[in-house]
């Protein structure tokens, strides 16, 4: 027995619109951050900032939603709008990878390596801190 594809969540236009709206806003904030936050000693601080803030906020958001119940209805809508959409648009793995490669190729290896490894480690720690924060704030 097969499932009707139209019943799958990713085939529902309303849910796709939530991701689109959130992604548009998140991407706009990321672009504005990159324009406003200066590069410091060749390190793209804007990309670093959005990725680290995004990791923390995604940890908070997803844990808070899990603690409140199943991923259905309004919780799913919030996850798609803010998690997949806004925070997915805010953060950027591809730009991080490209900037890391450029730092490794074009400058002191220590700077590129510190940026690449530091971003990943700090992102993991901040995501964990976000999860812990959501657990602490649990209603």
PDB file of C-alpha atoms in Angstrom:
ATOM      1  CA  UNK A   1       0.000   0.000   0.000  1.00  0.00           C
ATOM      2  CA  UNK A   2       1.459   3.354  -1.020  1.00  0.00           C
ATOM      3  CA  UNK A   3       0.893   6.760   0.462  1.00  0.00           C
ATOM      4  CA  UNK A   4      -0.726   9.448  -1.640  1.00  0.00           C
ATOM      5  CA  UNK A   5       2.110  11.944  -2.342  1.00  0.00           C
ATOM      6  CA  UNK A   6      -0.301  14.849  -1.809  1.00  0.00           C
ATOM      7  CA  UNK A   7      -0.661  13.842   1.838  1.00  0.00           C
ATOM      8  CA  UNK A   8       3.068  14.251   2.510  1.00  0.00           C
ATOM      9  CA  UNK A   9       3.933  17.475   4.376  1.00  0.00           C
ATOM     10  CA  UNK A  10       6.478  18.647   1.803  1.00  0.00           C
ATOM     11  CA  UNK A  11       3.731  18.578  -0.853  1.00  0.00           C
ATOM     12  CA  UNK A  12       1.514  21.039   1.020  1.00  0.00           C
ATOM     13  CA  UNK A  13       1.829  24.547  -0.418  1.00  0.00           C
ATOM     14  CA  UNK A  14       1.070  26.256   2.910  1.00  0.00           C
ATOM     15  CA  UNK A  15       4.029  24.526   4.571  1.00  0.00           C
ATOM     16  CA  UNK A  16       6.319  25.392   1.670  1.00  0.00           C
ATOM     17  CA  UNK A  17       5.236  29.030   1.973  1.00  0.00           C
ATOM     18  CA  UNK A  18       6.224  29.006   5.660  1.00  0.00           C
ATOM     19  CA  UNK A  19       9.730  27.847   4.728  1.00  0.00           C
ATOM     20  CA  UNK A  20       9.875  30.412   1.909  1.00  0.00           C
ATOM     21  CA  UNK A  21       8.859  33.308   4.159  1.00  0.00           C
ATOM     22  CA  UNK A  22      11.207  32.307   6.965  1.00  0.00           C
ATOM     23  CA  UNK A  23      14.060  31.667   4.544  1.00  0.00           C
ATOM     24  CA  UNK A  24      13.580  35.027   2.861  1.00  0.00           C
ATOM     25  CA  UNK A  25      13.756  36.826   6.200  1.00  0.00           C
ATOM     26  CA  UNK A  26      16.742  34.799   7.434  1.00  0.00           C
ATOM     27  CA  UNK A  27      18.679  35.292   4.223  1.00  0.00           C
ATOM     28  CA  UNK A  28      17.971  39.025   4.357  1.00  0.00           C
ATOM     29  CA  UNK A  29      19.312  39.234   7.917  1.00  0.00           C
ATOM     30  CA  UNK A  30      22.412  37.245   6.922  1.00  0.00           C
ATOM     31  CA  UNK A  31      23.054  39.538   3.953  1.00  0.00           C
ATOM     32  CA  UNK A  32      22.597  42.659   6.091  1.00  0.00           C
ATOM     33  CA  UNK A  33      24.946  41.233   8.720  1.00  0.00           C
ATOM     34  CA  UNK A  34      27.605  40.506   6.106  1.00  0.00           C
ATOM     35  CA  UNK A  35      27.290  44.079   4.827  1.00  0.00           C
ATOM     36  CA  UNK A  36      27.489  45.703   8.268  1.00  0.00           C
ATOM     37  CA  UNK A  37      29.949  43.519  10.185  1.00  0.00           C
ATOM     38  CA  UNK A  38      33.503  44.105   8.989  1.00  0.00           C
ATOM     39  CA  UNK A  39      36.073  41.453   8.191  1.00  0.00           C
ATOM     40  CA  UNK A  40      38.696  41.330  10.950  1.00  0.00           C
ATOM     41  CA  UNK A  41      42.224  40.156  10.069  1.00  0.00           C
ATOM     42  CA  UNK A  42      40.795  38.338   7.028  1.00  0.00           C
ATOM     43  CA  UNK A  43      38.256  36.514   9.235  1.00  0.00           C
ATOM     44  CA  UNK A  44      34.653  36.872   7.983  1.00  0.00           C
ATOM     45  CA  UNK A  45      33.138  37.838  11.328  1.00  0.00           C
ATOM     46  CA  UNK A  46      29.643  38.273   9.874  1.00  0.00           C
ATOM     47  CA  UNK A  47      29.482  34.668   8.688  1.00  0.00           C
ATOM     48  CA  UNK A  48      30.937  33.488  11.976  1.00  0.00           C
ATOM     49  CA  UNK A  49      28.352  35.486  13.933  1.00  0.00           C
ATOM     50  CA  UNK A  50      25.281  34.296  12.011  1.00  0.00           C
ATOM     51  CA  UNK A  51      26.406  30.670  12.116  1.00  0.00           C
ATOM     52  CA  UNK A  52      27.093  30.696  15.854  1.00  0.00           C
ATOM     53  CA  UNK A  53      23.955  32.631  16.783  1.00  0.00           C
ATOM     54  CA  UNK A  54      21.961  30.364  14.469  1.00  0.00           C
ATOM     55  CA  UNK A  55      23.365  27.207  16.087  1.00  0.00           C
ATOM     56  CA  UNK A  56      22.353  28.440  19.545  1.00  0.00           C
ATOM     57  CA  UNK A  57      18.889  29.568  18.455  1.00  0.00           C
ATOM     58  CA  UNK A  58      18.220  26.334  16.570  1.00  0.00           C
ATOM     59  CA  UNK A  59      19.140  24.359  19.686  1.00  0.00           C
ATOM     60  CA  UNK A  60      16.736  26.458  21.767  1.00  0.00           C
ATOM     61  CA  UNK A  61      13.944  26.279  19.209  1.00  0.00           C
ATOM     62  CA  UNK A  62      14.048  22.574  18.430  1.00  0.00           C
ATOM     63  CA  UNK A  63      14.415  21.490  22.052  1.00  0.00           C
ATOM     64  CA  UNK A  64      11.607  23.825  23.146  1.00  0.00           C
ATOM     65  CA  UNK A  65       9.348  22.365  20.469  1.00  0.00           C
ATOM     66  CA  UNK A  66      10.237  18.760  21.362  1.00  0.00           C
ATOM     67  CA  UNK A  67       9.493  19.440  25.021  1.00  0.00           C
ATOM     68  CA  UNK A  68       6.034  20.690  24.077  1.00  0.00           C
ATOM     69  CA  UNK A  69       4.979  17.615  22.103  1.00  0.00           C
ATOM     70  CA  UNK A  70       4.841  15.967  18.711  1.00  0.00           C
ATOM     71  CA  UNK A  71       5.917  17.743  15.530  1.00  0.00           C
ATOM     72  CA  UNK A  72       2.378  18.459  14.315  1.00  0.00           C
ATOM     73  CA  UNK A  73       0.106  21.443  13.872  1.00  0.00           C
ATOM     74  CA  UNK A  74       1.417  24.746  15.206  1.00  0.00           C
ATOM     75  CA  UNK A  75       4.672  23.190  16.441  1.00  0.00           C
ATOM     76  CA  UNK A  76       5.453  21.951  12.938  1.00  0.00           C
ATOM     77  CA  UNK A  77       4.519  25.343  11.494  1.00  0.00           C
ATOM     78  CA  UNK A  78       6.863  27.117  13.936  1.00  0.00           C
ATOM     79  CA  UNK A  79       9.675  24.645  13.171  1.00  0.00           C
ATOM     80  CA  UNK A  80       9.274  25.146   9.428  1.00  0.00           C
ATOM     81  CA  UNK A  81       8.948  28.942   9.602  1.00  0.00           C
ATOM     82  CA  UNK A  82      11.655  29.651  12.171  1.00  0.00           C
ATOM     83  CA  UNK A  83      13.903  26.568  12.114  1.00  0.00           C
ATOM     84  CA  UNK A  84      14.023  25.381   8.525  1.00  0.00           C
ATOM     85  CA  UNK A  85      13.131  28.770   7.071  1.00  0.00           C
ATOM     86  CA  UNK A  86      14.548  31.648   9.101  1.00  0.00           C
ATOM     87  CA  UNK A  87      17.489  29.922  10.792  1.00  0.00           C
ATOM     88  CA  UNK A  88      18.213  27.865   7.682  1.00  0.00           C
ATOM     89  CA  UNK A  89      18.399  31.105   5.694  1.00  0.00           C
ATOM     90  CA  UNK A  90      20.346  32.912   8.394  1.00  0.00           C
ATOM     91  CA  UNK A  91      23.081  30.302   8.698  1.00  0.00           C
ATOM     92  CA  UNK A  92      25.285  29.261   5.817  1.00  0.00           C
ATOM     93  CA  UNK A  93      27.428  26.179   5.511  1.00  0.00           C
ATOM     94  CA  UNK A  94      28.449  26.814   1.911  1.00  0.00           C
ATOM     95  CA  UNK A  95      29.781  30.315   2.605  1.00  0.00           C
ATOM     96  CA  UNK A  96      31.555  29.011   5.708  1.00  0.00           C
ATOM     97  CA  UNK A  97      33.214  26.254   3.640  1.00  0.00           C
ATOM     98  CA  UNK A  98      34.271  28.658   0.881  1.00  0.00           C
ATOM     99  CA  UNK A  99      35.603  31.256   3.315  1.00  0.00           C
ATOM    100  CA  UNK A 100      37.495  28.556   5.222  1.00  0.00           C
ATOM    101  CA  UNK A 101      39.072  27.345   1.992  1.00  0.00           C
ATOM    102  CA  UNK A 102      40.050  30.888   1.028  1.00  0.00           C
ATOM    103  CA  UNK A 103      41.605  31.513   4.443  1.00  0.00           C
ATOM    104  CA  UNK A 104      43.541  28.241   4.238  1.00  0.00           C
ATOM    105  CA  UNK A 105      44.764  29.008   0.708  1.00  0.00           C
ATOM    106  CA  UNK A 106      45.426  32.716   1.000  1.00  0.00           C
ATOM    107  CA  UNK A 107      46.828  33.414   4.424  1.00  0.00           C
ATOM    108  CA  UNK A 108      48.512  31.978   7.435  1.00  0.00           C
ATOM    109  CA  UNK A 109      47.370  28.370   7.806  1.00  0.00           C
ATOM    110  CA  UNK A 110      46.732  28.920  11.497  1.00  0.00           C
ATOM    111  CA  UNK A 111      44.066  31.543  10.801  1.00  0.00           C
ATOM    112  CA  UNK A 112      42.184  29.353   8.333  1.00  0.00           C
ATOM    113  CA  UNK A 113      42.435  26.288  10.518  1.00  0.00           C
ATOM    114  CA  UNK A 114      41.370  28.195  13.632  1.00  0.00           C
ATOM    115  CA  UNK A 115      38.379  29.653  11.769  1.00  0.00           C
ATOM    116  CA  UNK A 116      37.258  26.310  10.338  1.00  0.00           C
ATOM    117  CA  UNK A 117      37.748  24.177  13.434  1.00  0.00           C
ATOM    118  CA  UNK A 118      36.721  26.942  15.817  1.00  0.00           C
ATOM    119  CA  UNK A 119      33.448  27.530  13.984  1.00  0.00           C
ATOM    120  CA  UNK A 120      32.510  23.851  14.041  1.00  0.00           C
ATOM    121  CA  UNK A 121      33.456  23.337  17.697  1.00  0.00           C
ATOM    122  CA  UNK A 122      31.828  26.579  18.844  1.00  0.00           C
ATOM    123  CA  UNK A 123      28.713  25.761  16.802  1.00  0.00           C
ATOM    124  CA  UNK A 124      28.386  22.367  18.480  1.00  0.00           C
ATOM    125  CA  UNK A 125      28.894  23.896  21.921  1.00  0.00           C
ATOM    126  CA  UNK A 126      26.388  26.669  21.254  1.00  0.00           C
ATOM    127  CA  UNK A 127      23.787  24.239  19.890  1.00  0.00           C
ATOM    128  CA  UNK A 128      24.207  22.185  23.075  1.00  0.00           C
ATOM    129  CA  UNK A 129      23.921  25.372  25.143  1.00  0.00           C
ATOM    130  CA  UNK A 130      20.719  26.213  23.283  1.00  0.00           C
ATOM    131  CA  UNK A 131      19.271  22.790  24.072  1.00  0.00           C
ATOM    132  CA  UNK A 132      20.266  23.162  27.729  1.00  0.00           C
ATOM    133  CA  UNK A 133      18.734  26.645  27.846  1.00  0.00           C
ATOM    134  CA  UNK A 134      15.429  25.399  26.460  1.00  0.00           C
ATOM    135  CA  UNK A 135      15.361  22.635  29.065  1.00  0.00           C
ATOM    136  CA  UNK A 136      16.047  25.145  31.819  1.00  0.00           C
ATOM    137  CA  UNK A 137      13.302  27.517  30.628  1.00  0.00           C
ATOM    138  CA  UNK A 138      10.802  24.682  30.300  1.00  0.00           C
ATOM    139  CA  UNK A 139       7.338  25.841  31.436  1.00  0.00           C
TER     140      UNK A 139
END
